[in-house]
Amino acid sequence: MSEFPPDLGADLNTRSIPIIRATEPTPRGQVIVLTGPMGAGKSTIAAELAQRLGWQLIDTDELIVTSHGEIPEIFVERGEDYFRNLEAATINRALDGAANAVISLGGGAVLAEDTRKRIGQLDTVFLSVNEDIALERIGGGANRPVLAGNPQENWRRIFQQRLPLYRQTSTLEIDTSDKDVAAVTEEIIQHFQLA
Ligand SMILES: Nc1ncnc2c1ncn2[C@@H]1O[C@H](COP(=O)(O)OP(=O)(O)OP(=O)(O)O)[C@@H](O)[C@H]1O
Ligand SMILES: O=C(O)C1=C[C@@H](O)[C@@H](O)[C@H](O)C1
Ligand SMILES: [Mg+2]
């Protein structure tokens, strides 16, 4: 007489055992990641896109602020390396839990190799912007410690350094300089056939 539950261990080598799952794994849904320099509009476009799709909005800079306080204070009190580790860990956790989500990253998130590896396998959009428009949008660079001292020169240098990283981790690049928020959002929706 066959026993129930079957003794799988006893029969392991003699017959093939079907894999039985109580439930099928839940589909994780889709994730769109926005990357790019300060002033490209990542946070703004992510909010608009999430609203249009009815998806979850995750802004990793905001997650850091909520849990650890203002970014300039973290830079002053703990230094940039500490912030980058915090940022990479925050992004990892956000990606682990994300399903049907739009994720806006900080401008320097691509500096972390782990982050590059992960977002390079996802639908990642590089939002680009030219220097003049970026500086117009972010004003004097308040609240952005990496621009302190000379926002224009720093923005330009940082953008040049990171440009290859933005490009190697994305599958779509949109120059937002002369496009409004609705137009950029629509371009992403069309490209990934989200609606
Ligand atoms: N396409 C756009 N057209 C005009 N203004 C925009 C556009 N996108 C964003 N902005 C404005 O530019 C400013 C900066 O945008 P936002 O904060 O979204 O940039 P960000 O890429 O998230 O920057 P950071 O890396 O510093 O977080 C905001 O005031 C926003 O309203
Ligand atoms: O480009 C950067 O290095 C940064 C951009 C912002 O989004 C913040 O993550 C922080 O101010 C650092
Ligand atoms: Mg932002």
mmCIF file of C-alpha atoms and ligand atoms in Angstrom:
data_model
loop_
_atom_site.group_PDB
_atom_site.id
_atom_site.type_symbol
_atom_site.label_atom_id
_atom_site.label_comp_id
_atom_site.label_asym_id
_atom_site.label_seq_id
_atom_site.Cartn_x
_atom_site.Cartn_y
_atom_site.Cartn_z
ATOM 1 C CA MET A 1 0.000 0.000 0.000
ATOM 2 C CA SER A 2 1.418 3.417 -0.847
ATOM 3 C CA GLU A 3 1.980 5.664 2.118
ATOM 4 C CA PHE A 4 0.986 9.298 2.361
ATOM 5 C CA PRO A 5 2.937 11.504 2.562
ATOM 6 C CA PRO A 6 5.383 9.461 0.468
ATOM 7 C CA ASP A 7 8.802 8.719 1.938
ATOM 8 C CA LEU A 8 10.792 10.646 -0.660
ATOM 9 C CA GLY A 9 14.124 9.886 0.945
ATOM 10 C CA ALA A 10 13.703 6.131 0.629
ATOM 11 C CA ASP A 11 12.919 6.282 -3.096
ATOM 12 C CA LEU A 12 15.349 8.980 -4.080
ATOM 13 C CA ASN A 13 17.541 6.786 -6.268
ATOM 14 C CA THR A 14 14.932 4.453 -7.705
ATOM 15 C CA ARG A 15 12.315 6.642 -9.397
ATOM 16 C CA SER A 16 11.911 10.187 -10.493
ATOM 17 C CA ILE A 17 10.000 12.297 -8.035
ATOM 18 C CA PRO A 18 7.739 15.056 -9.274
ATOM 19 C CA ILE A 19 8.421 18.454 -7.739
ATOM 20 C CA ILE A 20 5.289 19.473 -5.884
ATOM 21 C CA ARG A 21 4.685 23.100 -4.902
ATOM 22 C CA ALA A 22 1.878 24.168 -2.598
ATOM 23 C CA THR A 23 1.412 27.248 -4.771
ATOM 24 C CA GLU A 24 3.067 28.545 -7.915
ATOM 25 C CA PRO A 25 5.584 31.332 -7.254
ATOM 26 C CA THR A 26 3.982 34.767 -7.450
ATOM 27 C CA PRO A 27 5.013 36.658 -10.610
ATOM 28 C CA ARG A 28 7.280 39.529 -9.601
ATOM 29 C CA GLY A 29 5.833 42.009 -12.037
ATOM 30 C CA GLN A 30 7.821 44.572 -13.930
ATOM 31 C CA VAL A 31 10.359 47.107 -12.689
ATOM 32 C CA ILE A 32 11.508 50.262 -14.468
ATOM 33 C CA VAL A 33 14.668 51.887 -13.102
ATOM 34 C CA LEU A 34 15.583 55.511 -13.806
ATOM 35 C CA THR A 35 19.195 56.573 -13.707
ATOM 36 C CA GLY A 36 21.114 59.683 -14.777
ATOM 37 C CA PRO A 37 22.702 62.857 -13.437
ATOM 38 C CA MET A 38 21.347 65.415 -10.987
ATOM 39 C CA GLY A 39 18.656 67.511 -12.645
ATOM 40 C CA ALA A 40 17.782 64.973 -15.336
ATOM 41 C CA GLY A 41 14.355 64.586 -13.757
ATOM 42 C CA LYS A 42 14.570 61.041 -12.378
ATOM 43 C CA SER A 43 12.435 61.710 -9.292
ATOM 44 C CA THR A 44 9.904 63.803 -11.206
ATOM 45 C CA ILE A 45 9.505 61.383 -14.123
ATOM 46 C CA ALA A 46 9.365 58.375 -11.772
ATOM 47 C CA ALA A 47 6.468 59.930 -9.857
ATOM 48 C CA GLU A 48 4.577 60.694 -13.076
ATOM 49 C CA LEU A 49 5.259 57.256 -14.567
ATOM 50 C CA ALA A 50 4.223 55.413 -11.389
ATOM 51 C CA GLN A 51 1.026 57.422 -11.244
ATOM 52 C CA ARG A 52 0.174 56.762 -14.886
ATOM 53 C CA LEU A 53 0.778 53.022 -14.537
ATOM 54 C CA GLY A 54 -0.715 52.664 -11.053
ATOM 55 C CA TRP A 55 2.632 51.191 -9.919
ATOM 56 C CA GLN A 56 4.596 51.601 -6.729
ATOM 57 C CA LEU A 57 6.999 54.574 -6.606
ATOM 58 C CA ILE A 58 10.384 54.046 -4.990
ATOM 59 C CA ASP A 59 12.856 56.952 -4.753
ATOM 60 C CA THR A 60 16.019 55.609 -3.157
ATOM 61 C CA ASP A 61 17.266 59.084 -2.120
ATOM 62 C CA GLU A 62 13.975 59.527 -0.270
ATOM 63 C CA LEU A 63 14.292 56.108 1.371
ATOM 64 C CA ILE A 64 17.725 57.112 2.668
ATOM 65 C CA VAL A 65 16.422 60.435 3.992
ATOM 66 C CA THR A 66 13.485 58.752 5.729
ATOM 67 C CA SER A 67 15.668 56.202 7.493
ATOM 68 C CA HIS A 68 18.941 58.070 7.999
ATOM 69 C CA GLY A 69 18.303 61.827 7.735
ATOM 70 C CA GLU A 70 19.219 64.518 5.232
ATOM 71 C CA ILE A 71 21.853 63.587 2.630
ATOM 72 C CA PRO A 72 24.137 66.634 3.148
ATOM 73 C CA GLU A 73 24.268 65.806 6.854
ATOM 74 C CA ILE A 74 25.231 62.192 6.129
ATOM 75 C CA PHE A 75 28.075 63.458 3.905
ATOM 76 C CA VAL A 76 29.324 65.859 6.588
ATOM 77 C CA GLU A 77 28.983 63.502 9.544
ATOM 78 C CA ARG A 78 29.933 60.134 7.988
ATOM 79 C CA GLY A 79 31.599 60.924 4.647
ATOM 80 C CA GLU A 80 30.860 59.976 1.045
ATOM 81 C CA ASP A 81 32.030 56.341 1.284
ATOM 82 C CA TYR A 82 29.550 55.713 4.098
ATOM 83 C CA PHE A 83 26.773 57.298 2.002
ATOM 84 C CA ARG A 84 27.671 55.153 -1.035
ATOM 85 C CA ASN A 85 27.497 51.945 1.039
ATOM 86 C CA LEU A 86 24.169 53.028 2.472
ATOM 87 C CA GLU A 87 22.937 53.857 -1.017
ATOM 88 C CA ALA A 88 23.988 50.486 -2.475
ATOM 89 C CA ALA A 89 22.347 48.603 0.411
ATOM 90 C CA THR A 90 19.160 50.661 0.073
ATOM 91 C CA ILE A 91 18.984 49.957 -3.655
ATOM 92 C CA ASN A 92 19.568 46.242 -3.093
ATOM 93 C CA ARG A 93 16.703 46.042 -0.627
ATOM 94 C CA ALA A 94 14.423 48.127 -2.848
ATOM 95 C CA LEU A 95 15.099 45.886 -5.838
ATOM 96 C CA ASP A 96 14.543 42.740 -3.760
ATOM 97 C CA GLY A 97 11.055 43.849 -2.804
ATOM 98 C CA ALA A 98 10.013 45.569 -6.014
ATOM 99 C CA ALA A 99 7.188 44.392 -8.252
ATOM 100 C CA ASN A 100 5.333 46.659 -10.632
ATOM 101 C CA ALA A 101 7.461 49.508 -9.424
ATOM 102 C CA VAL A 102 9.239 52.558 -10.805
ATOM 103 C CA ILE A 103 12.551 53.112 -9.042
ATOM 104 C CA SER A 104 14.353 56.444 -9.146
ATOM 105 C CA LEU A 105 18.025 56.210 -8.183
ATOM 106 C CA GLY A 106 20.380 58.866 -6.900
ATOM 107 C CA GLY A 107 22.729 60.399 -9.464
ATOM 108 C CA GLY A 108 25.757 58.521 -8.120
ATOM 109 C CA ALA A 109 24.141 55.112 -7.645
ATOM 110 C CA VAL A 110 25.972 53.749 -10.702
ATOM 111 C CA LEU A 111 29.296 54.137 -8.899
ATOM 112 C CA ALA A 112 28.602 50.872 -7.060
ATOM 113 C CA GLU A 113 29.500 47.765 -9.034
ATOM 114 C CA ASP A 114 26.771 45.687 -7.353
ATOM 115 C CA THR A 115 24.169 48.241 -8.357
ATOM 116 C CA ARG A 116 25.471 48.341 -11.932
ATOM 117 C CA LYS A 117 25.237 44.550 -12.162
ATOM 118 C CA ARG A 118 21.679 44.498 -10.908
ATOM 119 C CA ILE A 119 20.232 47.398 -12.868
ATOM 120 C CA GLY A 120 22.067 46.228 -15.992
ATOM 121 C CA GLN A 121 19.726 43.242 -16.034
ATOM 122 C CA LEU A 122 16.561 45.310 -15.675
ATOM 123 C CA ASP A 123 14.625 47.795 -17.802
ATOM 124 C CA THR A 124 16.814 50.755 -16.930
ATOM 125 C CA VAL A 125 16.364 54.182 -18.520
ATOM 126 C CA PHE A 126 19.203 56.688 -18.637
ATOM 127 C CA LEU A 127 17.648 60.156 -18.362
ATOM 128 C CA SER A 128 20.184 62.566 -19.756
ATOM 129 C CA VAL A 129 20.236 66.364 -19.700
ATOM 130 C CA ASN A 130 22.591 69.070 -20.853
ATOM 131 C CA GLU A 131 24.632 71.053 -18.361
ATOM 132 C CA ASP A 132 22.818 74.387 -18.722
ATOM 133 C CA ILE A 133 19.353 72.922 -18.270
ATOM 134 C CA ALA A 134 20.487 70.702 -15.390
ATOM 135 C CA LEU A 135 21.939 73.669 -13.510
ATOM 136 C CA GLU A 136 18.816 75.725 -14.208
ATOM 137 C CA ARG A 137 16.672 72.916 -12.775
ATOM 138 C CA ILE A 138 18.702 72.329 -9.642
ATOM 139 C CA GLY A 139 19.441 75.993 -8.961
ATOM 140 C CA GLY A 140 22.618 76.484 -6.950
ATOM 141 C CA GLY A 141 22.824 72.770 -6.202
ATOM 142 C CA ALA A 142 21.452 73.145 -2.682
ATOM 143 C CA ASN A 143 21.023 69.791 -0.939
ATOM 144 C CA ARG A 144 23.513 68.169 -3.378
ATOM 145 C CA PRO A 145 26.816 67.917 -1.502
ATOM 146 C CA VAL A 146 28.802 66.611 -4.485
ATOM 147 C CA LEU A 147 28.227 69.987 -6.205
ATOM 148 C CA ALA A 148 29.403 72.117 -3.270
ATOM 149 C CA GLY A 149 31.954 74.799 -4.089
ATOM 150 C CA ASN A 150 31.454 75.129 -7.823
ATOM 151 C CA PRO A 151 28.163 73.524 -8.962
ATOM 152 C CA GLN A 152 28.779 74.060 -12.681
ATOM 153 C CA GLU A 153 32.309 72.690 -12.793
ATOM 154 C CA ASN A 154 31.474 69.827 -10.459
ATOM 155 C CA TRP A 155 28.326 68.856 -12.354
ATOM 156 C CA ARG A 156 30.286 68.769 -15.648
ATOM 157 C CA ARG A 157 33.196 66.736 -14.254
ATOM 158 C CA ILE A 158 30.939 64.250 -12.500
ATOM 159 C CA PHE A 159 28.732 63.837 -15.577
ATOM 160 C CA GLN A 160 31.753 63.105 -17.796
ATOM 161 C CA GLN A 161 33.036 60.519 -15.309
ATOM 162 C CA ARG A 162 29.713 58.765 -14.992
ATOM 163 C CA LEU A 163 28.474 58.929 -18.582
ATOM 164 C CA PRO A 164 29.940 55.512 -19.555
ATOM 165 C CA LEU A 165 28.398 53.972 -16.426
ATOM 166 C CA TYR A 166 24.949 55.376 -17.215
ATOM 167 C CA ARG A 167 25.240 54.073 -20.766
ATOM 168 C CA GLN A 168 26.491 50.576 -19.923
ATOM 169 C CA THR A 169 23.668 49.952 -17.441
ATOM 170 C CA SER A 170 20.700 51.183 -19.503
ATOM 171 C CA THR A 171 18.754 50.007 -22.531
ATOM 172 C CA LEU A 172 17.071 53.323 -23.288
ATOM 173 C CA GLU A 173 18.552 56.843 -23.235
ATOM 174 C CA ILE A 174 16.341 59.929 -23.309
ATOM 175 C CA ASP A 175 17.685 63.474 -23.420
ATOM 176 C CA THR A 176 15.169 65.339 -21.256
ATOM 177 C CA SER A 177 16.655 68.811 -21.898
ATOM 178 C CA ASP A 178 13.944 69.962 -24.305
ATOM 179 C CA LYS A 179 11.123 67.627 -23.305
ATOM 180 C CA ASP A 180 8.465 68.148 -20.698
ATOM 181 C CA VAL A 181 7.662 65.592 -18.020
ATOM 182 C CA ALA A 182 4.618 64.201 -19.865
ATOM 183 C CA ALA A 183 6.589 63.673 -23.097
ATOM 184 C CA VAL A 184 9.432 61.813 -21.369
ATOM 185 C CA THR A 185 6.956 59.655 -19.445
ATOM 186 C CA GLU A 186 5.073 58.793 -22.648
ATOM 187 C CA GLU A 187 8.328 57.847 -24.396
ATOM 188 C CA ILE A 188 9.140 55.334 -21.649
ATOM 189 C CA ILE A 189 5.630 53.866 -21.758
ATOM 190 C CA GLN A 190 5.802 53.436 -25.541
ATOM 191 C CA HIS A 191 9.320 52.002 -25.542
ATOM 192 C CA PHE A 192 8.544 49.269 -23.018
ATOM 193 C CA GLN A 193 4.956 48.851 -24.261
ATOM 194 C CA LEU A 194 3.593 49.450 -20.783
ATOM 195 C CA ALA A 195 0.115 50.530 -21.878
HETATM 196 N N1 LIG B 1 11.440 67.313 -18.207
HETATM 197 C C1 LIG B 1 11.474 68.337 -17.350
HETATM 198 N N2 LIG B 1 11.197 69.565 -17.781
HETATM 199 C C2 LIG B 1 11.259 70.618 -16.948
HETATM 200 N N3 LIG B 1 11.584 70.553 -15.629
HETATM 201 C C3 LIG B 1 11.869 69.352 -15.139
HETATM 202 C C4 LIG B 1 11.836 68.177 -15.966
HETATM 203 N N4 LIG B 1 12.180 67.123 -15.201
HETATM 204 C C5 LIG B 1 12.411 67.624 -13.962
HETATM 205 N N5 LIG B 1 12.226 68.944 -13.925
HETATM 206 C C6 LIG B 1 12.422 69.822 -12.755
HETATM 207 O O1 LIG B 1 13.823 69.775 -12.453
HETATM 208 C C7 LIG B 1 14.038 69.747 -11.052
HETATM 209 C C8 LIG B 1 14.937 68.561 -10.721
HETATM 210 O O2 LIG B 1 14.260 67.351 -11.055
HETATM 211 P P1 LIG B 1 14.451 66.001 -10.218
HETATM 212 O O3 LIG B 1 14.551 66.289 -8.769
HETATM 213 O O4 LIG B 1 13.358 65.087 -10.677
HETATM 214 O O5 LIG B 1 15.870 65.515 -10.752
HETATM 215 P P2 LIG B 1 16.683 64.219 -10.338
HETATM 216 O O6 LIG B 1 17.192 63.635 -11.599
HETATM 217 O O7 LIG B 1 15.853 63.340 -9.485
HETATM 218 O O8 LIG B 1 17.913 64.817 -9.511
HETATM 219 P P3 LIG B 1 18.753 64.147 -8.284
HETATM 220 O O9 LIG B 1 19.736 63.186 -8.896
HETATM 221 O O10 LIG B 1 19.466 65.302 -7.650
HETATM 222 O O11 LIG B 1 17.787 63.472 -7.365
HETATM 223 C C9 LIG B 1 12.654 69.681 -10.397
HETATM 224 O O12 LIG B 1 12.334 70.971 -9.932
HETATM 225 C C10 LIG B 1 11.724 69.287 -11.519
HETATM 226 O O13 LIG B 1 10.447 69.874 -11.379
HETATM 227 O O1 LIG B 2 25.099 62.547 -8.038
HETATM 228 C C1 LIG B 2 25.303 62.287 -6.819
HETATM 229 O O2 LIG B 2 26.388 61.854 -6.414
HETATM 230 C C2 LIG B 2 24.195 62.472 -5.870
HETATM 231 C C3 LIG B 2 22.930 62.693 -6.350
HETATM 232 C C4 LIG B 2 21.733 62.788 -5.505
HETATM 233 O O3 LIG B 2 20.666 62.122 -6.143
HETATM 234 C C5 LIG B 2 21.992 62.220 -4.114
HETATM 235 O O4 LIG B 2 22.005 60.808 -4.145
HETATM 236 C C6 LIG B 2 23.288 62.710 -3.540
HETATM 237 O O5 LIG B 2 23.180 64.097 -3.377
HETATM 238 C C7 LIG B 2 24.485 62.362 -4.420
HETATM 239 MG MG MG B 3 16.054 62.510 -7.536
#
